[in-house]
Short mmCIF file of C-alpha atoms and ligand atoms in Angstrom, two decimals:
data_model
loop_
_atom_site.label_atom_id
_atom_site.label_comp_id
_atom_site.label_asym_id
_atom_site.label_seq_id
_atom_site.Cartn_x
_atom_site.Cartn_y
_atom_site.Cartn_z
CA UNK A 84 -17.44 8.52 10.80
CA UNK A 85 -16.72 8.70 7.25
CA UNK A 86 -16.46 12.33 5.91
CA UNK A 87 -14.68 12.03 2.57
CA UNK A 88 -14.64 7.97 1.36
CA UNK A 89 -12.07 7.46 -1.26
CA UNK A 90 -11.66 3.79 -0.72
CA UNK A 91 -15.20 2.07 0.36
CA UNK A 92 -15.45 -2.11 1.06
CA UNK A 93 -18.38 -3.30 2.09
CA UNK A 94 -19.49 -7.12 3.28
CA UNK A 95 -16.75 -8.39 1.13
CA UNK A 96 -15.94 -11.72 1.20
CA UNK A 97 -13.55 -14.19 -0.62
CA UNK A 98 -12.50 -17.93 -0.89
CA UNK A 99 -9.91 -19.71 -1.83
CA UNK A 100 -11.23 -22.80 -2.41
CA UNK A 101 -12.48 -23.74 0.97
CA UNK A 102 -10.73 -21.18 3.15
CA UNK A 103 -12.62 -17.70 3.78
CA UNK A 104 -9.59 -15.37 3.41
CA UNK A 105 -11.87 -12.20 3.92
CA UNK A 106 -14.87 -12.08 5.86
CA UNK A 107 -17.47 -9.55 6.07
CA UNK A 108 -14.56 -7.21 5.77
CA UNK A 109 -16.41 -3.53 6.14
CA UNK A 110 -13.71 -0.76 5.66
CA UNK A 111 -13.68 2.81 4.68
CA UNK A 112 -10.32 5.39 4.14
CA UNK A 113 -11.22 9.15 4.24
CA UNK A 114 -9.29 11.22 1.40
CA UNK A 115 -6.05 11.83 2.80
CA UNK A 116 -6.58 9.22 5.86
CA UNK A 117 -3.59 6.56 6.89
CA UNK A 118 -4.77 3.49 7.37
CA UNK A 119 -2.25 0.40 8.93
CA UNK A 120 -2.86 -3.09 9.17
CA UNK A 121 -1.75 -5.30 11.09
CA UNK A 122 -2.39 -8.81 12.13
CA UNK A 123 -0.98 -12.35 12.09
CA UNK A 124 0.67 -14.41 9.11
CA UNK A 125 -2.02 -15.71 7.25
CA UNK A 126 -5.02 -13.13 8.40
CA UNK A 127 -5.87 -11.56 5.02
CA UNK A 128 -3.83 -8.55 4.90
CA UNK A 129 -1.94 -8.99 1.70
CA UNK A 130 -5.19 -10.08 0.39
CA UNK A 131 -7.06 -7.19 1.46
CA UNK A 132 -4.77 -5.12 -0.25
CA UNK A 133 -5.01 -6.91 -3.38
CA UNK A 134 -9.10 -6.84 -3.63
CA UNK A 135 -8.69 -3.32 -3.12
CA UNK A 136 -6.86 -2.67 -6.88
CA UNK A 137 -8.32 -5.89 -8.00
CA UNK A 138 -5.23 -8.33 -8.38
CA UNK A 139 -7.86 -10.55 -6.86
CA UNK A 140 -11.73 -10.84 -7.56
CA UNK A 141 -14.26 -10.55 -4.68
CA UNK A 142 -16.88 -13.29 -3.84
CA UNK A 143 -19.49 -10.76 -2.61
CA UNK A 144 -19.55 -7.19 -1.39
CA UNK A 145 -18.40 -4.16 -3.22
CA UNK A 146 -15.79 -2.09 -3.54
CA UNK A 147 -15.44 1.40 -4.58
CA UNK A 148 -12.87 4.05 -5.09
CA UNK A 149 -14.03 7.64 -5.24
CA UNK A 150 -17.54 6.46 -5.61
CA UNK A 151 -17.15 4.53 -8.21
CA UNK A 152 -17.40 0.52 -8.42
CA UNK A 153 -13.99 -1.24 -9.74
CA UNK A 154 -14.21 -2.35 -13.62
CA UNK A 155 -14.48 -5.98 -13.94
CA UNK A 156 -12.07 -5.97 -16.93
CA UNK A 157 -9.97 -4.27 -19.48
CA UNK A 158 -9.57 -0.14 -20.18
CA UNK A 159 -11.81 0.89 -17.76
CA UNK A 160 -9.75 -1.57 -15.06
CA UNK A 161 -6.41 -0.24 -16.16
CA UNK A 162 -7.55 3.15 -15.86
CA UNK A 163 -8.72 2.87 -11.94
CA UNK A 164 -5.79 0.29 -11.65
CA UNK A 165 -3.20 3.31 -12.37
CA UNK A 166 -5.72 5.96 -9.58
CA UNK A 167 -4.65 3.02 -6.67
CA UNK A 168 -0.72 2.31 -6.99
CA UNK A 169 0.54 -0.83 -4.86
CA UNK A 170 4.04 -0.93 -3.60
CA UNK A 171 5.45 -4.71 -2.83
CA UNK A 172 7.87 -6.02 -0.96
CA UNK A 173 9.71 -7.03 -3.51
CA UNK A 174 10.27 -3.41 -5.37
CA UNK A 175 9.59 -5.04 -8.71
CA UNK A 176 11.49 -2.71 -10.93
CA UNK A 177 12.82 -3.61 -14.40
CA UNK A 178 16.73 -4.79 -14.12
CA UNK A 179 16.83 -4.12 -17.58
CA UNK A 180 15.84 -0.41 -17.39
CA UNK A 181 17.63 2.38 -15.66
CA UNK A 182 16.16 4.17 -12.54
CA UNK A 183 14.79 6.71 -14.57
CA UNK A 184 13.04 4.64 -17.45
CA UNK A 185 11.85 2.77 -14.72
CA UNK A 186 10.21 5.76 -13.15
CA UNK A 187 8.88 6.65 -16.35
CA UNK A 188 7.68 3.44 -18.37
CA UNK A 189 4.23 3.75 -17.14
CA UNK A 190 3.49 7.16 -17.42
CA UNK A 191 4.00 6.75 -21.06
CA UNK A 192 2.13 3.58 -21.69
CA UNK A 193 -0.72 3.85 -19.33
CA UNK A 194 -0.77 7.75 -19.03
CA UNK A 195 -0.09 8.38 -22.74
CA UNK A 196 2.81 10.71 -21.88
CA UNK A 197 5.38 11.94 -23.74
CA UNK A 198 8.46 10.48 -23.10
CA UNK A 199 10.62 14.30 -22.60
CA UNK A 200 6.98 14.81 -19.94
CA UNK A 201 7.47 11.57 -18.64
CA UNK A 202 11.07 12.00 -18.24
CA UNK A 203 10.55 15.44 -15.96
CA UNK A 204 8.26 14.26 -13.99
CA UNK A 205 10.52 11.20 -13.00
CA UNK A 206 13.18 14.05 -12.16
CA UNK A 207 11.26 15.78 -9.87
CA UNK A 208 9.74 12.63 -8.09
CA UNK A 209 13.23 11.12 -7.72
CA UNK A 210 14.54 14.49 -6.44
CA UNK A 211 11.33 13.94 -3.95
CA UNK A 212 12.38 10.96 -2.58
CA UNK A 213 16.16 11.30 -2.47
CA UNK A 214 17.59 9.70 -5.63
CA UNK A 215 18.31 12.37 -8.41
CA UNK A 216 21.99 11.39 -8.73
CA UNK A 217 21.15 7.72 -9.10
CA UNK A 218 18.78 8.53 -12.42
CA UNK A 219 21.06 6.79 -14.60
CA UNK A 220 22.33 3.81 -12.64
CA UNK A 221 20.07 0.50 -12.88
CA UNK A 222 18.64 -1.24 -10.02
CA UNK A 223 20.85 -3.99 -9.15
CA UNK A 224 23.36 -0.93 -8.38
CA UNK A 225 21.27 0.35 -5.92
CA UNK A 226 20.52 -0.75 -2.16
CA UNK A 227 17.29 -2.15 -1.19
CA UNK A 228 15.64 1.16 0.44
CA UNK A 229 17.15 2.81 -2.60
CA UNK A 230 15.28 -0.04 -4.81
CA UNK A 231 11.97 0.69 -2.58
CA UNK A 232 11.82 4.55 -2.97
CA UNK A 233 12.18 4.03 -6.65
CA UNK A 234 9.38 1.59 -6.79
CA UNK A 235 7.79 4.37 -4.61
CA UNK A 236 8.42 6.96 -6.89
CA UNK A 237 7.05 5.12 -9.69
CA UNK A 238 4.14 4.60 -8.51
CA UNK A 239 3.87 8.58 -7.30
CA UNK A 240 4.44 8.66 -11.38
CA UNK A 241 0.78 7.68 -11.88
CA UNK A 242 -0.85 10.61 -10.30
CA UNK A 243 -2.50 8.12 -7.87
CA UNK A 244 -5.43 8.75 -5.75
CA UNK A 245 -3.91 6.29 -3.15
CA UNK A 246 -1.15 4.32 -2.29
CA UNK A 247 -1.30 0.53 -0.91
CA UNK A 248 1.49 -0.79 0.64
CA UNK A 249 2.47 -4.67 1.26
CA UNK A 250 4.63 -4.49 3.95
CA UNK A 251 7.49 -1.85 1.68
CA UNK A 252 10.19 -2.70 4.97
CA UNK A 253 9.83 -6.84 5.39
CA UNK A 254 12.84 -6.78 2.67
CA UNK A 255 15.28 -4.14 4.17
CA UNK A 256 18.08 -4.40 6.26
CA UNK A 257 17.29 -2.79 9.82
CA UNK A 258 19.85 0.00 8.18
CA UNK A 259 17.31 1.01 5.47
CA UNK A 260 13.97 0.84 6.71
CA UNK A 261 14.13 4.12 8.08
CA UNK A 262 14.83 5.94 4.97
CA UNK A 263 11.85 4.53 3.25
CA UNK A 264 9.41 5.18 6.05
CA UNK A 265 10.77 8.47 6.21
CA UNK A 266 9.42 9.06 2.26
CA UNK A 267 6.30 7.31 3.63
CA UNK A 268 5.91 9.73 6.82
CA UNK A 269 6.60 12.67 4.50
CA UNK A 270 3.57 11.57 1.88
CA UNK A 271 1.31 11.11 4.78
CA UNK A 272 2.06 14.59 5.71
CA UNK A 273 1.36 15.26 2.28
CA UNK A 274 -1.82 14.17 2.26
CA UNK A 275 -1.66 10.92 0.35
CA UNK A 276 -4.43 8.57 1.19
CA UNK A 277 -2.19 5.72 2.01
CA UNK A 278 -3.31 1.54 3.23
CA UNK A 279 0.04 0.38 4.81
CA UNK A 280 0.20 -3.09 5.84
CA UNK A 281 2.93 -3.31 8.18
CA UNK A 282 5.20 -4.57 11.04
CA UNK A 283 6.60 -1.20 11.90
CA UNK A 284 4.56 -0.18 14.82
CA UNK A 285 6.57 3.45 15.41
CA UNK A 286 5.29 4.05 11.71
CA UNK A 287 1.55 3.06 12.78
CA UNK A 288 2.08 5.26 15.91
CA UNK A 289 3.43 8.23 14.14
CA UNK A 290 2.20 8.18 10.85
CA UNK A 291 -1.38 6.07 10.93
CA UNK A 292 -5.38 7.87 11.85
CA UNK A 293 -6.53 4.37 12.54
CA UNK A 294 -5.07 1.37 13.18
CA UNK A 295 -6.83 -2.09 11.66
CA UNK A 296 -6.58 -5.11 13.18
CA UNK A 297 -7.03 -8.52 11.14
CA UNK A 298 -7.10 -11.93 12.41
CA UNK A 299 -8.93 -14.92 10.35
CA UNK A 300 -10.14 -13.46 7.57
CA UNK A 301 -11.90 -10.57 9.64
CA UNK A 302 -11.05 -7.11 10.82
CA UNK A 303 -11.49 -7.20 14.76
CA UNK A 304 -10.51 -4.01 15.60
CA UNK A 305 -9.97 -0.29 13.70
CA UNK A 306 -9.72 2.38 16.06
CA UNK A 307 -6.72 5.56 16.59
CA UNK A 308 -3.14 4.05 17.07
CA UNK A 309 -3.10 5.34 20.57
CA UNK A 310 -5.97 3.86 21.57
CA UNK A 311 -5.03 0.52 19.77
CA UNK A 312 -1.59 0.17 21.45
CA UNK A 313 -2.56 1.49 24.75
CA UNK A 314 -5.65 -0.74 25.32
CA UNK A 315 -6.32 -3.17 22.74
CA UNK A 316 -10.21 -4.59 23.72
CA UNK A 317 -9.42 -8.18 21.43
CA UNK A 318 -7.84 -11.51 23.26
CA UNK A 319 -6.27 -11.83 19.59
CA UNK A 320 -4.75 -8.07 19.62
CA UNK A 321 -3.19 -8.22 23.27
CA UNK A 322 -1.90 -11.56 22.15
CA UNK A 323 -0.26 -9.86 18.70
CA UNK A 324 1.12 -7.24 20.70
CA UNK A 325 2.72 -9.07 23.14
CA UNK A 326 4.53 -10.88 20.82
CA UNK A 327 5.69 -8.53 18.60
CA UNK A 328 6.41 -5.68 20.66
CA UNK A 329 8.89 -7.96 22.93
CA UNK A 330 11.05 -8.42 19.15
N1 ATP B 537 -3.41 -17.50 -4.31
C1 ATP B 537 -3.76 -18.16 -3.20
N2 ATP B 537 -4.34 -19.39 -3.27
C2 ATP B 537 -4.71 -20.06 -2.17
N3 ATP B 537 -4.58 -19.57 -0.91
C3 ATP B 537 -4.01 -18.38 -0.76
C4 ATP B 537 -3.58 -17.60 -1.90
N4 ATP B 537 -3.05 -16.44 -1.45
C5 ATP B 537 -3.16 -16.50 -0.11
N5 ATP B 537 -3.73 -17.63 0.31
C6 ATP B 537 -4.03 -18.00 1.70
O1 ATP B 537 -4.92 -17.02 2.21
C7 ATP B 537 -4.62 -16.73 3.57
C8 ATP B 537 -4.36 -15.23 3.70
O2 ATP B 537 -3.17 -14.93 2.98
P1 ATP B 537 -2.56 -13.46 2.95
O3 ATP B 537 -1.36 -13.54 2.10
O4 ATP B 537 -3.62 -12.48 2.61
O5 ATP B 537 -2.18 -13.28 4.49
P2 ATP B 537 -1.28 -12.13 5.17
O6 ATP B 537 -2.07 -11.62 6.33
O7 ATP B 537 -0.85 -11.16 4.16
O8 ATP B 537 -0.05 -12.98 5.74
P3 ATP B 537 1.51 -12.55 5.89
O9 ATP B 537 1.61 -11.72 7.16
O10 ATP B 537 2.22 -13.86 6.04
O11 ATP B 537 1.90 -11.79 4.67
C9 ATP B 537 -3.43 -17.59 3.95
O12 ATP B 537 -3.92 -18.73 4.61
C10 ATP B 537 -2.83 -17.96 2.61
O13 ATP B 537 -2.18 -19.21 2.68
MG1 MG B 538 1.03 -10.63 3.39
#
């Protein structure tokens, strides 16, 4: 049961054109909870994840974060946009703009920072997830888990209330995914509310309180990762497993 709802969806539902990408999608995350999804290609995930911060518009339902309903439009949007950060697959960072004025871009246009403020606080978050001595350098002379856990600590920069994730690893080399799920694990430990969607399952073992399950458009199962990968009740979850946990 829900103690402390920070993200709140309920009967959403949305089309695209004649498919129903979401249905009757009914999902709470606690303050502080880890939620994973998982699920097929095509399921919904990346569009659940998009609703959420409103990259995409809803058909029906609500959605809330901390209690409050998400702004159709202008300040008010950009406001809860910045309290609900989204890291991509594809990191997304400015080639044009070093590691640091990367980190720090938004805090000064969206946050109203000063740019010496701004600046610091990029410091310490880079320190935080490994990259200090790289402050300088611009992306294309990074690696791609380097690239991710600056797009990570960018959108740290915002002060967010939570943290959606589109599947931060599909990019990586096998060689890099660990170090970004190991800023991931330590955030979680941190406390940060966090809606991963990913293939990682040793993340969603370790790291997750519940485990969601999409397939067409719905969420069939949401229940603790050890009772998830131990005894899935769906047809459609025994059947995901199966096939990815033989890869
Ligand atoms: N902008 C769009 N216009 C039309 N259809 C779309 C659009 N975005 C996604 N879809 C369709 O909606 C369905 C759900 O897509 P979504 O990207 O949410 O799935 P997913 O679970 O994230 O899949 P994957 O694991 O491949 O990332 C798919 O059938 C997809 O083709
Ligand atoms: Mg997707």
């Amino acid at each position: 049961m829900a103690v402390d709802p920070l993200i709140e969806l309920r009967d959403v539902n949305k089309h695209y054109g004649t498919l129903h990408v979401l249905r009757d999608i009914d999902l709470v995350v606690d303050r502080g909870e880890v939620v994973v999804v998982i699920g097929p290609s095509g399921s919904g995930k990346s569009t659940l994840c998009r609703t959420i911060n409103r990259l995409e518009t809803i058909d029906s339902g609500t959605i809330t974060i901390d209690g409050r309903p998400m702004p159709d439009e202008g300040r008010a949007l950009a406001r809860l946009r910045a309290e609900v950060g989204m890291v991509f697959q594809s990191f997304n960072l400015f080639a044009h703009k070093t590691v640091l004025a990367n980190v720090s871009l938004a805090q000064v246009k969206v946050r109203r920072r000063d740019k010496a403020e701004a600046d610091r606080r990029s410091r310490e978050l880079l320190e935080r997830v490994g990259l200090l001595a790289h402050a300088e350098k611009y992306p294309a002379q990074l690696s791609g888990g380097q690239q991710q856990r600056v797009a990570i600590a960018r959108a740290l920069a915002m002060e967010p209330k939570a943290l959606l994730f589109d599947e931060p690893t599909s990019a990586l080399d096998p060689e890099m995914i660990n170090e970004v799920l190991e800023v991931m694990q330590q955030l979680a430990r941190d406390g940060m509310t966090m809606v991963v969607v990913t293939h990682e399952m040793g993340f969603a073992r370790s790291a997750a309180n519940r485990v969601v399950f999409m397939a067409d458009g719905r969420i069939v199962e949401d229940r603790p990762p050890e009772e998830f990968f131990t005894a899935p009740r769906s047809e459609r979850a025994r059947d995901f497993l199966s096939k990815i946990l033989k890869h």
